[in-house]
Short mmCIF file of C-alpha atoms and ligand atoms in Angstrom, two decimals:
data_model
loop_
_atom_site.label_atom_id
_atom_site.label_comp_id
_atom_site.label_asym_id
_atom_site.label_seq_id
_atom_site.Cartn_x
_atom_site.Cartn_y
_atom_site.Cartn_z
CA UNK U 1 56.34 75.57 109.87
CA UNK U 2 59.59 74.03 108.66
CA UNK U 3 62.94 75.88 108.31
CA UNK U 4 63.98 77.77 105.10
CA UNK U 5 66.72 76.38 103.05
CA UNK U 6 69.19 78.87 102.29
CA UNK U 7 72.35 78.54 100.02
CA UNK U 8 75.51 79.46 101.99
CA UNK U 9 78.63 80.29 99.88
CA UNK U 10 81.70 80.72 102.09
CA UNK U 11 83.82 82.33 99.29
CA UNK U 12 87.45 83.28 99.41
CA UNK U 13 89.97 84.78 101.71
CA UNK U 14 88.27 85.90 105.11
CA UNK U 15 84.90 84.54 103.64
CA UNK U 16 85.15 80.91 105.05
CA UNK U 17 86.24 82.46 108.63
CA UNK U 18 83.29 85.10 108.61
CA UNK U 19 80.74 82.65 107.43
CA UNK U 20 81.43 80.20 109.93
CA UNK U 21 81.23 82.80 112.55
CA UNK U 22 77.90 83.87 111.22
CA UNK U 23 76.53 80.37 110.94
CA UNK U 24 77.30 79.91 114.63
CA UNK U 25 75.43 83.05 115.66
CA UNK U 26 72.52 82.07 113.55
CA UNK U 27 72.25 78.80 114.93
CA UNK U 28 72.49 79.91 118.41
CA UNK U 29 69.78 82.51 117.68
CA UNK U 30 67.52 79.67 116.54
CA UNK U 31 67.05 81.53 113.22
CA UNK U 32 64.59 79.20 111.02
CA UNK U 33 67.03 78.44 108.31
CA UNK U 34 69.10 75.40 107.16
CA UNK U 35 72.12 75.97 105.15
CA UNK U 36 72.94 74.29 101.71
CA UNK U 37 76.49 74.58 101.22
CA UNK U 38 77.94 75.61 97.80
CA UNK U 39 81.04 77.02 96.37
CA UNK U 40 82.23 79.80 94.06
CA UNK U 41 85.44 81.58 93.36
CA UNK U 42 88.78 80.11 94.02
CA UNK U 43 87.20 77.94 96.56
CA UNK U 44 85.26 76.28 93.75
CA UNK U 45 88.40 75.73 91.53
CA UNK U 46 90.18 74.25 94.60
CA UNK U 47 87.29 71.70 95.00
CA UNK U 48 87.81 70.56 91.24
CA UNK U 49 85.44 72.83 89.49
CA UNK U 50 86.47 74.25 86.18
CA UNK U 51 84.38 77.26 86.57
CA UNK U 52 84.54 79.83 89.29
CA UNK U 53 80.89 79.94 89.31
CA UNK U 54 79.70 76.37 89.12
CA UNK U 55 76.30 75.63 87.51
CA UNK U 56 75.46 73.66 90.60
CA UNK U 57 75.80 76.80 92.75
CA UNK U 58 73.59 78.87 90.46
CA UNK U 59 71.03 75.99 90.28
CA UNK U 60 71.10 75.79 94.13
CA UNK U 61 70.17 79.61 94.43
CA UNK U 62 67.55 79.43 91.71
CA UNK U 63 66.03 76.30 93.67
CA UNK U 64 66.09 77.99 97.11
CA UNK U 65 65.85 81.67 96.00
CA UNK U 66 67.98 82.98 98.97
CA UNK U 67 71.71 82.81 99.49
CA UNK U 68 74.26 84.15 102.02
CA UNK U 69 77.48 84.77 100.31
CA UNK U 70 81.01 85.37 101.47
CA UNK U 71 83.34 87.44 99.20
CA UNK U 72 84.80 86.08 96.12
CA UNK U 73 88.33 87.06 95.04
CA UNK U 74 88.61 88.87 91.77
CA UNK U 75 92.35 89.10 90.56
CA UNK U 76 93.17 92.75 89.41
CA UNK U 77 93.84 93.17 85.70
CA UNK U 78 94.24 89.34 84.84
CA UNK U 79 92.62 85.82 85.07
CA UNK U 80 88.83 85.21 85.41
CA UNK U 81 86.18 87.82 85.42
CA UNK U 82 84.46 88.39 88.67
CA UNK U 83 82.30 85.94 90.22
CA UNK U 84 80.24 88.47 91.99
CA UNK U 85 79.43 90.29 88.75
CA UNK U 86 78.55 87.00 86.89
CA UNK U 87 76.33 85.74 89.71
CA UNK U 88 74.38 89.27 89.69
CA UNK U 89 74.00 88.91 86.02
CA UNK U 90 73.13 85.07 85.83
CA UNK U 91 70.33 85.54 88.38
CA UNK U 92 69.41 89.04 87.29
CA UNK U 93 69.99 90.52 90.88
CA UNK U 94 69.62 93.93 89.41
CA UNK U 95 69.21 95.96 92.70
CA UNK U 96 72.07 96.20 95.31
CA UNK U 97 70.82 97.74 98.45
CA UNK U 98 73.47 98.66 101.09
CA UNK U 99 72.26 100.40 104.34
CA UNK U 100 74.87 102.36 106.17
CA UNK U 101 73.88 103.20 109.74
CA UNK U 102 75.87 104.59 112.75
CA UNK U 103 76.36 102.09 115.37
CA UNK U 104 76.22 103.12 119.12
CA UNK U 105 79.17 101.20 120.04
CA UNK U 106 81.36 102.38 117.01
CA UNK U 107 82.32 106.12 117.47
CA UNK U 108 82.90 107.85 114.11
CA UNK U 109 83.11 111.48 112.86
CA UNK U 110 79.36 111.54 112.66
CA UNK U 111 76.86 110.02 115.12
CA UNK U 112 73.64 109.88 113.03
CA UNK U 113 74.38 108.40 109.73
CA UNK U 114 71.41 106.64 108.19
CA UNK U 115 72.02 106.17 104.43
CA UNK U 116 70.91 103.65 102.00
CA UNK U 117 72.71 103.07 98.71
CA UNK U 118 70.77 101.57 95.79
CA UNK U 119 73.10 100.49 93.11
CA UNK U 120 72.10 99.29 89.62
CA UNK U 121 73.91 95.88 89.55
CA UNK U 122 73.92 94.67 85.94
CA UNK U 123 75.14 97.37 83.53
CA UNK U 124 77.44 100.31 83.42
CA UNK U 125 81.14 99.73 82.85
CA UNK U 126 80.64 96.56 84.86
CA UNK U 127 79.47 94.97 81.51
CA UNK U 128 83.26 94.19 81.28
CA UNK U 129 83.22 94.71 77.57
CA UNK U 130 86.66 96.03 76.70
CA UNK U 131 88.30 96.09 73.33
CA UNK U 132 91.86 96.49 72.44
CA UNK U 133 91.65 98.79 69.57
CA UNK U 134 95.14 99.01 68.61
CA UNK U 135 98.35 98.69 70.69
CA UNK U 136 97.95 101.09 73.58
CA UNK U 137 94.28 101.88 72.80
CA UNK U 138 91.63 100.31 74.83
CA UNK U 139 87.91 101.03 74.88
CA UNK U 140 85.58 100.16 77.69
CA UNK U 141 81.90 100.15 77.28
CA UNK U 142 79.57 101.50 79.47
CA UNK U 143 76.22 100.03 78.94
CA UNK U 144 72.79 101.64 79.74
CA UNK U 145 69.48 100.40 78.78
CA UNK U 146 66.21 102.18 79.26
CA UNK U 147 64.71 98.97 80.64
CA UNK U 148 67.32 98.72 83.18
CA UNK U 149 67.14 102.44 84.22
CA UNK U 150 63.43 102.30 84.60
CA UNK U 151 63.55 98.99 86.47
CA UNK U 152 66.08 100.20 89.16
CA UNK U 153 64.26 103.61 89.25
CA UNK U 154 60.91 101.86 90.09
CA UNK U 155 62.72 99.42 92.43
CA UNK U 156 64.31 102.36 94.57
CA UNK U 157 60.99 104.25 94.85
CA UNK U 158 59.13 101.16 95.74
CA UNK U 159 61.74 100.35 98.21
CA UNK U 160 61.76 103.79 99.73
CA UNK U 161 57.92 103.74 100.10
CA UNK U 162 58.20 100.53 101.76
CA UNK U 163 60.76 101.57 104.34
CA UNK U 164 59.16 104.85 104.81
CA UNK U 165 62.23 106.90 103.61
CA UNK U 166 61.73 110.35 102.45
CA UNK U 167 64.16 111.30 99.63
CA UNK U 168 65.94 109.70 96.75
CA UNK U 169 68.97 111.51 95.33
CA UNK U 170 70.34 110.24 92.16
CA UNK U 171 74.31 110.49 91.97
CA UNK U 172 75.24 110.91 88.28
CA UNK U 173 77.53 112.43 85.81
CA UNK U 174 75.14 113.24 83.14
CA UNK U 175 76.89 116.66 82.30
CA UNK U 176 79.52 114.46 80.64
CA UNK U 177 77.59 111.04 79.99
CA UNK U 178 74.62 112.74 78.65
CA UNK U 179 73.20 109.70 76.99
CA UNK U 180 73.83 107.04 79.62
CA UNK U 181 73.58 108.86 82.94
CA UNK U 182 71.11 111.06 81.26
CA UNK U 183 68.76 108.06 80.71
CA UNK U 184 68.90 107.13 84.29
CA UNK U 185 67.87 110.70 85.28
CA UNK U 186 65.01 110.78 82.69
CA UNK U 187 63.65 107.53 84.01
CA UNK U 188 64.07 108.33 87.59
CA UNK U 189 62.43 111.80 87.24
CA UNK U 190 59.59 110.08 85.48
CA UNK U 191 58.87 107.52 88.02
CA UNK U 192 59.00 110.06 90.64
CA UNK U 193 56.65 112.46 88.93
CA UNK U 194 54.21 109.92 87.72
CA UNK U 195 54.13 107.16 90.40
CA UNK U 196 55.77 108.41 93.59
CA UNK U 197 55.32 112.28 93.82
CA UNK U 198 55.21 111.91 97.66
CA UNK U 199 58.86 110.88 97.88
CA UNK U 200 61.23 113.92 97.60
CA UNK U 201 63.71 113.64 94.72
CA UNK U 202 66.95 115.28 93.89
CA UNK U 203 69.83 115.07 91.19
CA UNK U 204 73.33 115.43 92.29
CA UNK U 205 76.54 115.30 90.30
CA UNK U 206 78.46 112.48 91.60
CA UNK U 207 81.82 114.06 92.48
CA UNK U 208 79.89 116.89 94.42
CA UNK U 209 77.89 114.19 95.94
CA UNK U 210 80.97 112.58 97.44
CA UNK U 211 82.27 116.01 98.90
CA UNK U 212 78.75 116.56 100.26
CA UNK U 213 78.44 113.24 101.90
CA UNK U 214 81.79 113.92 103.79
CA UNK U 215 80.77 117.27 104.67
CA UNK U 216 77.23 116.35 106.06
CA UNK U 217 75.83 112.84 105.47
CA UNK U 218 72.50 113.73 106.93
CA UNK U 219 71.66 115.64 103.67
CA UNK U 220 71.05 112.46 102.02
CA UNK U 221 68.61 109.64 102.65
CA UNK U 222 68.64 107.10 99.71
CA UNK U 223 71.30 107.37 97.05
CA UNK U 224 70.39 105.80 93.59
CA UNK U 225 73.11 105.33 91.24
CA UNK U 226 74.57 103.28 88.25
CA UNK U 227 76.76 100.33 88.91
CA UNK U 228 80.21 101.91 89.21
CA UNK U 229 79.20 105.00 91.15
CA UNK U 230 77.48 102.73 93.52
CA UNK U 231 80.54 100.67 94.23
CA UNK U 232 82.49 103.82 94.86
CA UNK U 233 79.97 105.68 97.04
CA UNK U 234 79.35 102.43 99.00
CA UNK U 235 82.99 102.31 100.25
CA UNK U 236 82.75 106.12 101.04
CA UNK U 237 79.54 105.50 103.08
CA UNK U 238 81.06 102.47 104.82
CA UNK U 239 83.91 104.94 105.96
CA UNK U 240 81.31 107.07 107.57
CA UNK U 241 79.97 104.32 109.93
CA UNK U 242 83.15 102.51 110.83
CA UNK U 243 84.34 100.82 107.77
CA UNK U 244 83.84 97.69 105.64
CA UNK U 245 83.68 95.51 108.84
CA UNK U 246 80.29 96.99 109.62
CA UNK U 247 78.70 97.41 106.09
CA UNK U 248 76.20 94.87 105.01
CA UNK U 249 74.21 94.39 101.66
CA UNK U 250 71.97 92.56 99.41
CA UNK U 251 71.71 91.76 95.76
CA UNK U 252 68.02 91.63 94.91
CA UNK U 253 66.14 90.36 91.73
CA UNK U 254 62.40 89.42 91.10
CA UNK U 255 63.07 85.82 91.71
CA UNK U 256 66.14 85.56 94.01
CA UNK U 257 68.31 87.43 96.59
CA UNK U 258 71.93 87.08 97.63
CA UNK U 259 72.86 88.67 100.79
CA UNK U 260 76.59 89.69 101.09
CA UNK U 261 78.78 92.24 102.86
CA UNK U 262 80.10 95.24 100.97
CA UNK U 263 83.77 94.04 101.62
CA UNK U 264 85.95 91.95 99.47
CA UNK U 265 88.08 88.78 100.42
CA UNK U 266 90.62 90.95 102.23
CA UNK U 267 93.71 88.78 101.27
CA UNK U 268 95.78 90.95 103.61
CA UNK U 269 94.22 89.44 106.66
CA UNK U 270 92.80 86.09 105.44
CA UNK U 271 93.50 83.06 107.56
CA UNK U 272 94.46 85.01 110.56
CA UNK U 273 91.21 84.80 112.38
CA UNK U 274 90.97 88.47 112.93
CA UNK U 275 88.37 89.68 110.31
CA UNK U 276 85.25 91.32 111.55
CA UNK U 277 82.24 89.02 110.92
CA UNK U 278 79.69 91.77 111.66
CA UNK U 279 79.25 92.93 108.11
CA UNK U 280 78.33 89.59 107.00
CA UNK U 281 76.07 88.84 110.12
CA UNK U 282 74.33 92.20 109.51
CA UNK U 283 73.75 90.95 105.86
CA UNK U 284 72.32 87.58 107.40
CA UNK U 285 69.98 89.87 109.50
CA UNK U 286 68.83 91.44 106.33
CA UNK U 287 68.35 87.99 104.96
CA UNK U 288 66.09 86.86 108.05
CA UNK U 289 64.04 90.10 107.36
CA UNK U 290 63.67 89.27 103.78
CA UNK U 291 62.63 85.71 104.72
CA UNK U 292 60.13 87.13 107.20
CA UNK U 293 58.57 89.30 104.68
CA UNK U 294 58.54 87.17 101.58
CA UNK U 295 57.58 84.03 103.45
CA UNK U 296 55.46 85.51 106.10
CA UNK U 297 57.53 83.96 108.84
CA UNK U 298 57.68 86.13 112.00
CA UNK U 299 60.24 83.51 113.55
CA UNK U 300 62.84 85.05 111.07
CA UNK U 301 62.28 88.61 112.07
CA UNK U 302 62.40 87.64 115.72
CA UNK U 303 65.75 85.98 115.23
CA UNK U 304 66.92 89.07 113.23
CA UNK U 305 65.90 91.30 116.23
CA UNK U 306 67.57 89.15 118.75
CA UNK U 307 70.85 89.24 116.78
CA UNK U 308 70.86 92.80 116.20
CA UNK U 309 70.18 93.58 119.99
CA UNK U 310 73.08 91.01 120.81
CA UNK U 311 75.69 92.76 118.39
CA UNK U 312 74.57 96.14 119.60
CA UNK U 313 75.23 95.15 123.33
CA UNK U 314 78.48 93.45 122.32
CA UNK U 315 79.79 96.63 120.64
CA UNK U 316 78.46 98.81 123.55
CA UNK U 317 80.46 96.62 125.93
CA UNK U 318 83.54 97.29 124.00
CA UNK U 319 83.57 93.80 122.45
CA UNK U 320 85.28 94.58 119.10
CA UNK U 321 87.52 93.08 116.47
CA UNK U 322 90.69 94.75 115.32
CA UNK U 323 89.41 97.05 112.48
CA UNK U 324 87.08 98.70 115.12
CA UNK U 325 90.12 99.20 117.51
CA UNK U 326 89.35 96.04 119.60
CA UNK U 327 91.46 92.91 120.31
CA UNK U 328 88.89 90.14 119.48
CA UNK U 329 89.29 87.42 117.12
CA UNK U 330 86.53 86.58 114.55
CA UNK U 331 85.33 83.67 116.69
CA UNK U 332 85.71 85.58 119.92
CA UNK U 333 83.54 88.32 118.58
CA UNK U 334 80.84 85.73 117.43
CA UNK U 335 80.84 84.25 120.90
CA UNK U 336 80.44 87.84 122.47
CA UNK U 337 77.38 87.96 120.36
CA UNK U 338 76.07 84.69 121.30
CA UNK U 339 76.60 85.31 125.00
CA UNK U 340 74.36 88.64 124.59
CA UNK U 341 71.43 87.03 122.92
CA UNK U 342 68.38 87.43 124.84
CA UNK U 343 66.57 84.36 126.10
P1 ATP H 401 87.18 93.70 96.26
O1 ATP H 401 87.98 94.26 95.12
O2 ATP H 401 87.17 92.34 96.42
O3 ATP H 401 86.05 94.55 96.57
P2 ATP H 401 88.71 95.56 97.97
O4 ATP H 401 89.84 95.92 97.30
O5 ATP H 401 87.62 96.43 98.17
O6 ATP H 401 88.10 94.10 97.59
P3 ATP H 401 88.71 94.52 100.58
O7 ATP H 401 88.82 93.02 100.55
O8 ATP H 401 87.19 94.81 100.84
O9 ATP H 401 89.33 95.11 99.43
O10 ATP H 401 89.46 95.00 101.70
C1 ATP H 401 89.83 96.43 101.94
C2 ATP H 401 90.59 96.61 103.26
O11 ATP H 401 89.48 96.57 104.28
C3 ATP H 401 91.64 95.63 103.56
O12 ATP H 401 92.48 96.27 104.22
C4 ATP H 401 90.88 94.48 104.51
O13 ATP H 401 91.82 93.94 105.20
C5 ATP H 401 89.86 95.52 105.22
N1 ATP H 401 88.51 94.54 105.43
C6 ATP H 401 87.69 94.26 104.51
N2 ATP H 401 86.84 93.51 105.10
C7 ATP H 401 87.09 93.41 106.37
C8 ATP H 401 86.57 92.74 107.59
N3 ATP H 401 85.48 92.07 107.42
N4 ATP H 401 87.17 92.71 108.74
C9 ATP H 401 88.25 93.47 108.86
N5 ATP H 401 88.87 94.11 107.81
C10 ATP H 401 88.39 94.17 106.55
#
């Protein structure tokens, strides 16, 4: 069997540093992938593209169906709109899935966190529709469609079944946003009652949900939410397991899947060689497991398991980057993982 072509988008800020570290680990682990390099974000503009999301990058993902992506920077309050949001919309990557698990070598307040956030990735306030009504008055539109609510609810329950998870809790604010968040609740309730009665189901007001997560994260299993709440709760969950340096993710559609860490381009540490590549490496192991499942290639899951065992060993041996209280550079951490790969 030949290797799988996967699009690699290094991204901006710390993106190229962590992407290179991950590429090295995957190569050392004999992961059955070959990378097709494409650019997005400021990196694309620097290479002469007029668009932060060049068509050839989108086309490459459509052709190969799987991408590993570093963060692309989004200026706050000005300039071009988010590359990440545009990519998710263009490719219809409607489900963001983000697992947050305690790591043995990374002590935090809780030892047994095992949460998955499933976030609707195409609508909500991320529609980016903002109108200046008159000087000093702006309206931002929160878009919700029944079709997208139903689609993400089905996806979440299917995923829960596949991963043998027990409960889905929808985080919402339907007491205030009765129509939009109310519609997600209607659809999730119906999917639960009709198709997946065996998976437990709960509804939690999003602010209280955040409080309860901080008090005791073991009360939750899969958290399903609309776009903005998913963004916010993801960073909270990241904080429960050691931070953005250890929080991976995937954006999944019916045709394509783009794997990327939860973190952004971290301009405050970019270019210093100190970023933690683990979040992108964990995203890469999710990618390998996805390839193993969708292409029936056990070599990919073997590589993923070897990489996971190696980074667990590295962390247990105290080999850590600065964000986790260690001293290692990005490349030194990647080397520490490579040294611990089982033969
Ligand atoms: P965005 O708006 O692009 O999501 P953000 O505002 O959430 O970005 P990040 O770029 O994710 O910000 O960074 C938040 C903080 O976490 C910064 O202090 C950054 O240095 C730190 N951070 C993020 N990713 C990493 C990483 N991989 N390794 C170490 N520190 C990181």
